[in-house]
Coordinates of C-alpha atoms in Angstrom, one line a residue:
M1 CA 25.9 -11.1 -6.0
A2 CA 23.7 -7.9 -6.1
E3 CA 25.2 -4.7 -7.3
Y4 CA 25.1 -1.5 -5.2
L5 CA 25.6 1.5 -7.3
S6 CA 23.5 4.3 -5.7
P7 CA 23.6 5.2 -2.1
G8 CA 20.6 4.0 -0.2
V9 CA 19.1 1.2 1.9
Y10 CA 18.7 -2.2 0.4
V11 CA 16.7 -5.1 1.7
E12 CA 17.4 -8.7 0.6
E13 CA 15.7 -12.0 1.4
F14 CA 17.5 -15.3 1.7
D15 CA 16.7 -18.8 2.9
S16 CA 18.7 -20.1 5.8
G17 CA 16.3 -22.6 7.6
A18 CA 14.9 -25.9 6.7
Q19 CA 12.5 -26.2 3.8
P20 CA 9.1 -27.6 4.6
L21 CA 8.7 -31.2 3.3
E22 CA 5.3 -32.5 2.5
G23 CA 4.3 -36.1 2.6
A24 CA 3.5 -37.8 -0.7
S25 CA 0.1 -39.3 -1.3
T26 CA -0.2 -43.1 -1.0
S27 CA -3.9 -43.6 -1.6
T28 CA -4.3 -43.0 -5.3
A29 CA -5.0 -46.1 -7.3
G30 CA -4.4 -47.0 -10.9
F31 CA -6.6 -49.5 -12.8
M32 CA -6.5 -51.1 -16.3
G33 CA -9.0 -53.2 -18.1
L34 CA -11.7 -53.4 -20.8
A35 CA -14.4 -50.8 -21.0
Q36 CA -17.2 -49.7 -23.3
R37 CA -15.4 -46.6 -24.4
G38 CA -12.4 -44.5 -23.5
A39 CA -8.9 -43.8 -25.0
V40 CA -6.7 -46.8 -25.4
E41 CA -3.5 -44.8 -25.7
G42 CA -2.1 -41.6 -24.0
V43 CA -2.3 -41.0 -20.3
P44 CA -4.6 -42.6 -17.7
L45 CA -7.7 -40.5 -16.9
L46 CA -8.4 -39.2 -13.4
V47 CA -11.6 -40.5 -12.0
T48 CA -13.0 -39.2 -8.7
S49 CA -16.4 -41.0 -8.5
M50 CA -18.3 -43.9 -10.0
A51 CA -20.6 -41.5 -11.8
E52 CA -17.5 -39.9 -13.5
F53 CA -16.3 -43.4 -14.5
L54 CA -19.6 -44.2 -16.1
R55 CA -19.5 -40.9 -18.1
E56 CA -16.0 -41.4 -19.3
F57 CA -15.8 -45.2 -19.8
G58 CA -19.4 -46.4 -20.1
A59 CA -21.4 -48.9 -18.1
H60 CA -20.7 -52.3 -16.7
L61 CA -19.9 -54.9 -19.3
S62 CA -21.9 -58.0 -19.9
E63 CA -20.6 -61.5 -19.2
N64 CA -21.8 -62.9 -22.5
A65 CA -19.7 -60.3 -24.5
F66 CA -16.6 -59.8 -22.4
G67 CA -16.4 -62.9 -20.1
S68 CA -13.7 -62.8 -17.5
Y69 CA -12.3 -59.5 -18.8
R70 CA -15.3 -57.4 -17.8
F71 CA -14.3 -56.6 -14.2
L72 CA -12.8 -53.1 -14.5
A73 CA -16.1 -51.3 -13.8
Y74 CA -16.8 -53.5 -10.8
A75 CA -13.3 -53.0 -9.4
V76 CA -13.6 -49.2 -9.6
E77 CA -17.1 -49.3 -8.0
Q78 CA -15.7 -51.4 -5.2
F79 CA -12.7 -49.1 -4.8
F80 CA -15.0 -46.1 -4.2
T81 CA -17.4 -48.1 -2.0
N82 CA -14.5 -49.1 0.3
G83 CA -13.2 -45.6 0.9
G84 CA -11.1 -44.8 -2.2
S85 CA -11.2 -41.1 -3.2
R86 CA -9.4 -40.9 -6.6
C87 CA -8.0 -43.3 -9.1
Y88 CA -6.5 -43.2 -12.7
V89 CA -8.0 -45.5 -15.3
M90 CA -6.6 -46.7 -18.6
R91 CA -8.7 -48.7 -21.1
V92 CA -7.5 -51.7 -22.9
A93 CA -9.2 -52.9 -26.1
P94 CA -8.6 -56.0 -28.4
S95 CA -6.4 -55.4 -31.3
D96 CA -9.3 -55.9 -33.8
A97 CA -11.6 -53.3 -32.1
K98 CA -12.6 -50.6 -34.5
P99 CA -14.1 -47.1 -34.1
A100 CA -17.4 -46.3 -35.8
V101 CA -17.1 -44.2 -38.9
N102 CA -19.3 -42.3 -41.4
T103 CA -19.6 -44.1 -44.8
S104 CA -22.1 -41.9 -46.7
E105 CA -21.6 -39.1 -49.2
E106 CA -20.3 -36.6 -46.7
S107 CA -17.3 -38.8 -45.9
K108 CA -15.7 -37.6 -49.1
V109 CA -15.2 -34.2 -47.4
L110 CA -15.3 -34.9 -43.7
A111 CA -13.9 -38.2 -42.4
I112 CA -15.7 -38.6 -39.1
S113 CA -15.0 -41.4 -36.6
A114 CA -15.8 -42.1 -32.9
K115 CA -13.1 -40.9 -30.6
N116 CA -12.1 -44.4 -29.7
P117 CA -13.0 -48.0 -30.6
G118 CA -16.2 -49.8 -29.6
T119 CA -19.8 -50.4 -30.6
W120 CA -20.7 -47.4 -28.5
G121 CA -19.8 -45.3 -31.5
N122 CA -22.7 -46.8 -33.5
Q123 CA -25.0 -44.7 -31.3
V124 CA -23.4 -41.4 -32.2
R125 CA -25.5 -39.0 -34.3
L126 CA -24.4 -35.7 -35.9
A127 CA -26.4 -32.9 -37.4
I128 CA -24.9 -30.2 -39.8
A129 CA -26.7 -26.9 -40.2
P130 CA -25.7 -23.7 -42.2
A131 CA -24.3 -20.9 -40.1
S132 CA -22.5 -17.5 -40.4
K133 CA -20.0 -15.9 -38.1
A134 CA -20.0 -12.4 -39.6
K135 CA -22.0 -10.1 -41.8
T136 CA -21.6 -6.6 -43.1
Q137 CA -22.9 -4.2 -45.8
I138 CA -21.0 -2.8 -48.8
Y139 CA -20.5 1.0 -48.7
E140 CA -18.6 1.4 -52.0
V141 CA -17.3 -0.5 -55.0
L142 CA -13.7 0.3 -55.7
G143 CA -12.5 0.2 -59.4
A144 CA -14.1 0.0 -62.8
P145 CA -17.8 -0.9 -63.0
G146 CA -18.5 -4.6 -63.6
E147 CA -14.8 -5.5 -63.3
S148 CA -13.8 -4.5 -59.7
K149 CA -13.4 -7.2 -57.2
R150 CA -12.6 -4.8 -54.3
Y151 CA -15.2 -3.4 -52.0
R152 CA -15.2 -1.1 -49.0
V153 CA -17.5 -2.5 -46.3
K154 CA -18.8 -1.3 -43.0
N155 CA -16.8 -3.8 -41.0
S156 CA -14.4 -6.5 -42.2
A157 CA -13.9 -8.2 -38.9
G158 CA -14.5 -11.9 -39.2
F159 CA -13.9 -12.0 -43.0
N160 CA -10.7 -14.1 -43.5
P161 CA -8.9 -14.7 -46.7
G162 CA -10.1 -18.0 -48.1
D163 CA -13.6 -17.8 -46.6
I164 CA -16.6 -18.4 -48.7
V165 CA -19.1 -15.5 -48.6
A166 CA -22.6 -15.0 -49.8
F167 CA -24.1 -11.7 -51.0
S168 CA -27.8 -11.5 -50.4
D169 CA -30.3 -9.1 -51.9
D170 CA -33.8 -9.2 -53.3
N171 CA -32.6 -11.4 -56.2
G172 CA -31.3 -14.1 -54.0
K173 CA -27.7 -15.2 -53.1
Q174 CA -24.5 -15.2 -55.0
Y175 CA -21.4 -16.9 -53.5
N176 CA -17.8 -15.7 -53.7
K177 CA -14.5 -16.3 -52.1
I178 CA -12.4 -13.7 -50.2
I179 CA -8.9 -13.1 -51.6
S180 CA -7.8 -10.5 -49.0
S181 CA -9.4 -8.5 -46.1
Q182 CA -7.8 -5.5 -44.5
D183 CA -8.9 -2.1 -43.2
N184 CA -12.5 -2.7 -44.2
I185 CA -11.4 -3.4 -47.8
I186 CA -12.4 -6.8 -49.1
E187 CA -11.2 -8.3 -52.3
L188 CA -13.2 -11.2 -53.8
A189 CA -12.3 -13.8 -56.3
E190 CA -15.0 -12.7 -58.7
P191 CA -16.9 -9.4 -59.2
L192 CA -20.3 -9.3 -57.7
E193 CA -23.1 -8.9 -60.3
G194 CA -23.9 -5.2 -60.7
K195 CA -22.2 -2.2 -59.3
E196 CA -24.6 0.2 -57.7
E197 CA -27.0 -2.7 -56.9
V198 CA -24.6 -4.1 -54.3
V199 CA -24.1 -0.9 -52.3
D200 CA -26.4 -0.4 -49.3
T201 CA -25.8 2.4 -46.8
Q202 CA -29.1 2.2 -45.0
L203 CA -29.2 1.8 -41.2
L204 CA -31.1 -1.5 -41.7
P205 CA -29.6 -2.9 -44.8
A206 CA -31.4 -5.1 -47.2
K207 CA -28.2 -6.2 -49.0
V208 CA -25.6 -7.9 -46.9
L209 CA -22.4 -9.8 -47.3
T210 CA -22.2 -12.8 -45.0
T211 CA -19.6 -15.5 -44.3
S212 CA -20.7 -19.0 -45.0
E213 CA -20.0 -21.6 -42.4
F214 CA -21.7 -24.6 -40.7
T215 CA -22.6 -25.7 -37.2
L216 CA -22.0 -29.3 -36.1
H217 CA -24.1 -30.9 -33.3
V218 CA -22.8 -34.2 -31.9
F219 CA -25.1 -36.5 -29.9
N220 CA -24.3 -39.7 -27.9
G221 CA -27.2 -40.7 -25.7
D222 CA -27.6 -38.0 -23.1
E223 CA -24.2 -36.4 -24.0
S224 CA -24.1 -33.7 -26.6
E225 CA -21.6 -31.2 -28.0
T226 CA -22.1 -28.2 -30.3
F227 CA -19.4 -26.6 -32.4
E228 CA -20.6 -23.4 -34.0
K229 CA -19.5 -21.6 -37.2
L230 CA -17.0 -24.1 -38.6
S231 CA -15.2 -23.5 -41.8
L232 CA -13.4 -25.6 -44.5
N233 CA -10.9 -22.8 -44.9
V234 CA -7.7 -24.4 -43.6
S235 CA -6.1 -21.1 -42.9
A236 CA -9.0 -19.8 -40.7
P237 CA -8.9 -20.2 -36.9
N238 CA -12.4 -21.8 -37.1
H239 CA -11.3 -24.6 -39.5
V240 CA -13.2 -27.8 -38.6
D241 CA -10.1 -29.8 -37.8
K242 CA -8.9 -27.3 -35.2
I243 CA -12.2 -26.8 -33.4
L244 CA -13.3 -30.5 -33.4
A245 CA -10.0 -31.5 -31.8
R246 CA -11.8 -30.5 -28.5
S247 CA -14.5 -33.1 -29.0
N248 CA -14.8 -35.9 -26.5
I249 CA -17.1 -38.0 -28.8
V250 CA -15.8 -37.8 -32.4
T251 CA -12.6 -37.2 -34.4
V252 CA -13.1 -35.2 -37.6
Q253 CA -10.7 -34.7 -40.5
D254 CA -11.2 -32.4 -43.5
V255 CA -10.0 -34.7 -46.3
T256 CA -10.2 -31.8 -48.9
V257 CA -7.3 -29.9 -47.4
G258 CA -5.0 -28.9 -50.2
S259 CA -7.7 -29.2 -52.9
D260 CA -10.0 -26.5 -54.3
N261 CA -13.6 -26.8 -53.4
G262 CA -14.5 -23.9 -55.7
I263 CA -16.9 -21.1 -54.8
V264 CA -19.4 -23.3 -53.1
A265 CA -20.9 -23.0 -49.6
P266 CA -19.3 -25.4 -47.1
F267 CA -22.7 -26.9 -46.2
E268 CA -23.2 -27.8 -49.9
V269 CA -19.6 -29.1 -50.3
I270 CA -20.2 -31.5 -47.4
T271 CA -23.8 -32.6 -48.0
G272 CA -24.4 -31.9 -51.7
A273 CA -27.5 -30.1 -50.7
D274 CA -28.4 -26.4 -50.9
E275 CA -28.2 -24.3 -47.7
E276 CA -32.0 -24.0 -47.9
A277 CA -32.2 -27.6 -46.8
G278 CA -31.5 -26.3 -43.3
K279 CA -30.1 -29.5 -41.7
Y280 CA -28.3 -32.7 -42.6
D281 CA -28.0 -35.8 -40.4
I282 CA -25.0 -38.2 -40.2
V283 CA -24.8 -41.6 -38.5
L284 CA -21.7 -43.6 -37.6
T285 CA -21.6 -47.3 -38.2
D286 CA -19.2 -50.3 -38.2
G287 CA -17.9 -49.8 -34.7
S288 CA -16.6 -53.0 -33.1
D289 CA -15.5 -54.0 -29.6
G290 CA -13.3 -56.6 -31.1
S291 CA -13.2 -60.3 -30.2
I292 CA -12.1 -61.5 -26.8
G293 CA -10.2 -64.3 -28.5
S294 CA -7.8 -61.7 -30.0
L295 CA -6.8 -60.4 -26.6
S296 CA -3.3 -61.2 -25.5
A297 CA -0.9 -60.4 -22.7
G298 CA 0.6 -57.8 -25.1
D299 CA -2.6 -55.8 -25.1
F300 CA -2.4 -55.3 -21.4
I301 CA 1.4 -54.8 -21.2
G302 CA 1.1 -52.3 -24.0
E303 CA 3.7 -50.5 -26.1
D304 CA 6.0 -47.6 -25.5
R305 CA 5.3 -45.4 -28.5
G306 CA 6.7 -42.2 -26.9
P307 CA 5.3 -39.6 -24.5
G308 CA 1.5 -39.2 -24.8
R309 CA 1.1 -42.3 -27.0
R310 CA 1.9 -45.2 -24.7
T311 CA -0.6 -48.0 -24.1
G312 CA -1.3 -50.6 -21.4
I313 CA 0.9 -50.7 -18.4
H314 CA 3.4 -48.4 -20.2
S315 CA 0.9 -45.6 -20.1
F316 CA 1.4 -45.3 -16.3
I317 CA 5.0 -44.3 -16.8
D318 CA 3.8 -40.8 -17.5
N319 CA 1.9 -40.7 -14.2
D320 CA 3.8 -39.9 -11.1
V321 CA 0.7 -39.8 -8.7
V322 CA -0.5 -43.4 -8.6
S323 CA 0.8 -45.5 -5.7
I324 CA -1.5 -48.6 -5.9
M325 CA -1.8 -50.6 -9.1
A326 CA -4.2 -53.3 -10.2
I327 CA -5.5 -55.0 -13.3
P328 CA -8.7 -56.6 -12.0
G329 CA -9.4 -60.1 -13.0
V330 CA -6.5 -60.5 -15.4
T331 CA -4.4 -63.3 -13.9
D332 CA -2.1 -64.1 -16.8
P333 CA 1.3 -64.5 -15.2
N334 CA 2.9 -62.5 -18.1
V335 CA 0.7 -59.5 -17.4
Q336 CA 1.1 -59.7 -13.6
L337 CA 4.9 -60.1 -13.9
A338 CA 5.0 -57.1 -16.2
L339 CA 2.9 -55.1 -13.6
V340 CA 5.2 -56.1 -10.8
A341 CA 8.3 -55.2 -12.9
H342 CA 6.7 -51.8 -13.6
C343 CA 6.3 -51.1 -9.9
E344 CA 9.8 -52.3 -9.1
N345 CA 11.4 -50.2 -11.8
L346 CA 9.6 -47.0 -10.7
G347 CA 9.9 -47.8 -7.0
S348 CA 6.9 -45.6 -6.2
R349 CA 3.9 -47.9 -6.4
F350 CA 2.6 -51.2 -5.1
A351 CA 0.8 -53.9 -7.1
I352 CA -2.3 -55.8 -5.9
L353 CA -2.6 -59.2 -7.6
D354 CA -5.6 -61.5 -8.1
I355 CA -5.5 -65.3 -8.2
P356 CA -7.4 -67.2 -10.9
R357 CA -10.9 -68.0 -9.7
D358 CA -10.6 -71.6 -10.6
K359 CA -7.5 -72.0 -8.4
T360 CA -9.1 -72.6 -5.0
K361 CA -7.3 -75.6 -3.7
V362 CA -4.3 -74.8 -1.5
A363 CA -1.8 -76.5 -3.9
D364 CA -3.2 -74.7 -6.9
V365 CA -3.0 -71.3 -5.1
L366 CA 0.6 -72.0 -4.1
T367 CA 1.5 -72.9 -7.7
H368 CA 0.3 -69.4 -8.8
R369 CA 2.0 -67.7 -5.8
D370 CA 5.4 -69.3 -6.5
I371 CA 5.7 -67.4 -9.8
F372 CA 6.4 -64.2 -7.9
D373 CA 9.1 -63.0 -5.5
S374 CA 8.8 -59.2 -4.9
S375 CA 8.2 -56.8 -2.1
Y376 CA 6.3 -54.5 -4.4
C377 CA 3.2 -56.7 -4.7
A378 CA 0.7 -58.6 -2.6
M379 CA -1.7 -61.4 -3.5
Y380 CA -5.3 -61.8 -2.3
N381 CA -7.8 -64.7 -2.5
P382 CA -10.7 -65.6 -2.8
W383 CA -13.0 -63.8 -5.2
L384 CA -15.8 -61.8 -3.7
S385 CA -19.6 -61.9 -4.1
V386 CA -21.1 -58.5 -5.0
F387 CA -24.3 -57.2 -6.6
D388 CA -24.2 -57.0 -10.4
P389 CA -26.3 -54.0 -11.7
V390 CA -26.4 -55.6 -15.2
D391 CA -27.8 -59.0 -14.5
K392 CA -29.5 -57.9 -11.2
R393 CA -28.0 -60.7 -9.2
N394 CA -24.9 -61.5 -7.2
I395 CA -21.7 -62.4 -9.0
F396 CA -18.1 -63.1 -8.1
V397 CA -15.5 -60.4 -8.8
P398 CA -11.7 -60.3 -8.2
P399 CA -10.7 -58.8 -4.9
S400 CA -8.1 -56.3 -6.2
G401 CA -10.4 -53.4 -6.6
T402 CA -12.0 -53.9 -3.2
V403 CA -8.6 -54.3 -1.5
A404 CA -7.3 -51.1 -3.2
G405 CA -10.2 -49.2 -1.6
V406 CA -9.2 -50.7 1.8
Y407 CA -5.6 -49.5 1.2
S408 CA -6.8 -46.0 0.5
R409 CA -9.2 -46.0 3.4
S410 CA -6.6 -47.3 5.8
D411 CA -4.1 -44.7 4.6
Q412 CA -6.5 -41.8 5.1
T413 CA -7.8 -42.9 8.5
R414 CA -4.8 -44.4 10.1
G415 CA -1.8 -43.8 8.0
V416 CA 0.4 -45.8 5.6
Q417 CA 2.2 -47.4 8.6
K418 CA -1.0 -49.3 9.5
A419 CA -1.1 -52.7 7.8
P420 CA -4.2 -52.8 5.6
A421 CA -5.6 -55.8 7.3
N422 CA -8.4 -56.7 9.8
E423 CA -10.5 -54.2 7.8
V424 CA -14.1 -54.8 6.9
L425 CA -14.9 -55.1 3.2
R426 CA -17.9 -53.0 2.3
G427 CA -20.4 -54.0 -0.3
V428 CA -19.3 -57.7 -0.2
V429 CA -22.0 -60.2 0.6
G430 CA -20.0 -63.4 0.4
L431 CA -16.9 -65.3 -0.6
D432 CA -16.3 -67.7 -3.5
V433 CA -14.4 -70.0 -1.0
Q434 CA -14.4 -70.0 2.8
Y435 CA -10.9 -71.0 3.9
N436 CA -10.3 -72.3 7.4
K437 CA -7.5 -71.7 9.9
G438 CA -5.6 -74.8 8.9
E439 CA -5.6 -73.8 5.2
Q440 CA -4.5 -70.3 6.1
D441 CA -1.7 -71.8 8.2
I442 CA -0.2 -73.0 4.9
L443 CA -1.0 -70.0 2.7
N444 CA -0.2 -67.1 5.1
P445 CA 3.5 -67.9 5.5
A446 CA 3.8 -68.3 1.7
G447 CA 2.5 -64.7 1.3
V448 CA -1.1 -65.3 0.2
N449 CA -3.4 -62.9 2.0
L450 CA -6.8 -64.5 2.6
I451 CA -10.1 -62.7 2.9
R452 CA -12.3 -64.5 5.5
H453 CA -15.7 -64.2 7.0
F454 CA -16.1 -64.2 10.8
S455 CA -19.4 -64.6 12.5
G456 CA -20.6 -61.3 13.8
Q457 CA -17.6 -59.4 12.4
G458 CA -18.3 -59.4 8.7
T459 CA -15.9 -60.1 5.9
R460 CA -12.4 -59.0 6.6
V461 CA -8.9 -58.8 5.0
W462 CA -7.0 -61.3 7.1
G463 CA -3.4 -61.0 5.9
A464 CA -0.8 -58.3 5.4
R465 CA 2.2 -60.0 3.6
T466 CA 4.0 -59.2 0.4
C467 CA 5.1 -61.8 -2.1
S468 CA 8.8 -61.4 -1.0
S469 CA 11.1 -64.1 0.3
N470 CA 13.1 -61.4 2.1
G471 CA 12.1 -61.3 5.7
L472 CA 12.9 -57.6 5.9
W473 CA 10.1 -56.8 3.5
K474 CA 7.7 -59.4 4.7
Y475 CA 4.9 -56.9 5.5
I476 CA 2.9 -54.7 3.2
N477 CA 2.9 -51.7 5.4
V478 CA 6.8 -51.7 5.7
R479 CA 7.3 -51.6 1.9
R480 CA 4.6 -49.0 1.5
L481 CA 6.0 -46.9 4.3
F482 CA 9.4 -46.8 2.6
I483 CA 7.7 -45.9 -0.7
F484 CA 6.0 -43.0 1.2
L485 CA 9.3 -41.9 2.8
E486 CA 11.3 -42.1 -0.4
E487 CA 8.8 -40.3 -2.6
S488 CA 8.3 -37.6 0.0
I489 CA 12.0 -36.9 0.4
K490 CA 12.6 -37.0 -3.3
N491 CA 9.7 -34.6 -4.0
G492 CA 10.6 -32.3 -1.2
T493 CA 14.3 -31.9 -1.7
N494 CA 14.4 -30.8 -5.3
W495 CA 15.5 -27.4 -4.2
V496 CA 18.9 -28.9 -3.3
V497 CA 20.0 -29.6 -6.9
F498 CA 22.8 -27.3 -8.1
E499 CA 23.1 -25.6 -4.7
P500 CA 26.8 -25.1 -3.5
N501 CA 27.8 -28.5 -2.0
T502 CA 29.1 -27.0 1.3
E503 CA 28.5 -27.6 5.0
Q504 CA 25.8 -24.9 5.1
L505 CA 23.8 -27.0 2.5
W506 CA 24.4 -30.2 4.5
A507 CA 23.0 -28.6 7.6
R508 CA 19.9 -27.3 5.8
V509 CA 19.3 -30.7 4.2
Q510 CA 19.7 -32.4 7.6
R511 CA 17.3 -30.0 9.3
T512 CA 14.7 -30.5 6.5
I513 CA 14.7 -34.2 6.7
D514 CA 14.9 -34.3 10.5
A515 CA 11.8 -32.1 10.8
F516 CA 9.9 -34.4 8.4
L517 CA 11.0 -37.7 10.1
T518 CA 10.1 -36.2 13.5
R519 CA 6.6 -35.6 12.3
V520 CA 6.4 -39.2 10.9
W521 CA 7.7 -40.6 14.2
R522 CA 5.1 -38.7 16.2
D523 CA 2.4 -40.0 13.9
G524 CA 3.4 -43.5 15.0
A525 CA 5.0 -44.7 11.8
L526 CA 8.4 -45.3 13.3
A527 CA 9.3 -47.4 16.3
G528 CA 11.2 -46.0 19.3
S529 CA 10.6 -44.0 22.5
S530 CA 12.6 -41.1 21.1
S531 CA 13.4 -39.7 17.8
S532 CA 17.0 -40.9 18.1
E533 CA 15.8 -44.4 18.4
A534 CA 13.4 -44.0 15.5
Y535 CA 15.8 -42.8 12.9
Y536 CA 19.2 -41.3 12.1
I537 CA 20.5 -39.0 9.4
N538 CA 24.1 -38.9 8.4
I539 CA 25.5 -36.3 5.9
G540 CA 28.9 -34.8 5.5
P541 CA 32.4 -36.2 5.6
Q542 CA 31.2 -39.6 7.0
T543 CA 29.1 -40.2 3.9
M544 CA 31.0 -38.3 1.2
T545 CA 34.6 -38.3 -0.1
Q546 CA 36.3 -35.5 -1.9
D547 CA 35.8 -37.5 -5.1
D548 CA 32.0 -37.5 -4.5
I549 CA 32.0 -33.8 -4.0
D550 CA 34.2 -33.2 -7.1
N551 CA 31.7 -35.3 -9.1
G552 CA 28.7 -33.3 -7.9
R553 CA 27.3 -35.9 -5.5
L554 CA 25.7 -35.1 -2.2
I555 CA 25.1 -38.3 -0.3
C556 CA 22.8 -38.5 2.7
V557 CA 22.3 -41.8 4.6
I558 CA 19.0 -42.2 6.4
G559 CA 18.0 -45.1 8.6
V560 CA 14.5 -45.6 10.0
A561 CA 12.9 -48.1 12.3
P562 CA 9.5 -49.0 10.8
V563 CA 6.7 -50.3 13.0
K564 CA 5.7 -53.9 12.3
P565 CA 2.2 -55.2 12.6
A566 CA 1.1 -57.4 15.5
E567 CA 0.4 -60.4 13.3
F568 CA 0.4 -63.0 16.0
V569 CA -1.1 -62.0 19.3
V570 CA -0.2 -64.4 22.1
F571 CA -1.6 -64.3 25.6
R572 CA 0.2 -66.7 27.9
I573 CA -2.1 -67.7 30.8
T574 CA -1.1 -69.8 33.8
Q575 CA -2.9 -70.9 37.0
K576 CA -2.2 -68.9 40.0
T577 CA -2.0 -71.0 43.1
G578 CA -2.6 -69.9 46.7
S579 CA 1.1 -70.5 47.7
E580 CA 2.4 -68.2 45.0

């Protein structure tokens, strides 16, 4: 409670009404798969356009090299074509994939490798050039002639202990190392040759003391990076390891840390050539995409190596934005079951599953479908014909990326309560298999959502069922609506934690959730002609005992009536006779 010690007027603010509760996003997708480049561990990367995907993960993969694992780029392209606005992407690579490295003389000083595995790193080129970050002139030699190592300079800014410096005059350059630098007094490792000869007080000095660094240029196709005035002095803020950590193309490590390079210019230490050479080129080699034969379900499932180092599906644990998940073209039951388990455990996302392309017969499709029983996933078939920019022809791709775009488009235009079905697929010119009504009569009740072509109506998603055997969670929009409600309430009521668990708090919580659910009902997501028919909120003695309160639990019971899709539209027509 505030203290009042001096007479006066005090104004205080306090919250008494409902807190505004914002709806969670449901249209952000998460994709995994093989790509030309990109990190294989860490956190998934946000991508907001196909152009950004191409910059970060490279171009479409060829069928000859990557076979049935090449569909990530096609799925992301289809996602954006069909109305998706943002997605997170995580790359998977075979266990025997290797980054390109430098193997020539400079590798004894700088170990340089491509940022991540792949043959793309073999195209990386680097250029090293001498540079200097600071220069000054010597005003006075402090100490005995020919023995002093201390000098008063015009400005010691930029001269750090451990830096290599060069003193230049008419006789050429002599290199030295800084022992200490403070208050315009610099102490060197060795005395400079001469005493009076090193002093220059002219306005335009002919004798200068300069630091000795190098600049590194990195090139990868049209992409380039420049890192200026780098040092091999590990204690300096411009040490090469510290600055190159920002690179998106290469990883650089100074392998001489802890050893003495002597009083030699960094450019010469790295290249073995004098600074007069001006430039030194480095190429990376031995990068490998790995062999497709070495890929296994474990590469896609990934490993939990701790925060920031997870791989595969586990990498999405650190992401709380994604609400739609897909691994395009990967139909291994072990991977798909792991993806479904991931969605169920988090409870905040929904998986879109592909069916193997070779399984086109109804019996074969049902065999794959029967592996799953979950309301957190849906299965689509058949594969779709789209244009391939690599081979300049139409190819068949898995439907998961396209359907994820339809989910996102439907959510943004109609809302998550609208079943993502009877929606036209954009960019699709044909189907691998055209199923008829009789075949769908078997597959639809089993939870396989077919994509069908209708004359004059284009190619459409013609199913909206989950892979669940529980009739309550039969429809995709019902499960995704509950994900939306749960995530929105969880994110918007964080302020309740540690508040006094009293009737005043219960009333505020009820008003907050009531205002949110009223808005959801008015948007058409809940059934009922009034809000009381659409939902109820119970909080207080009817939901909590004194034991709950004593143990810090606030329990609020919420019931909602979700709208269900009109899956079967029946018009009953009879003949009207004259006597009736």
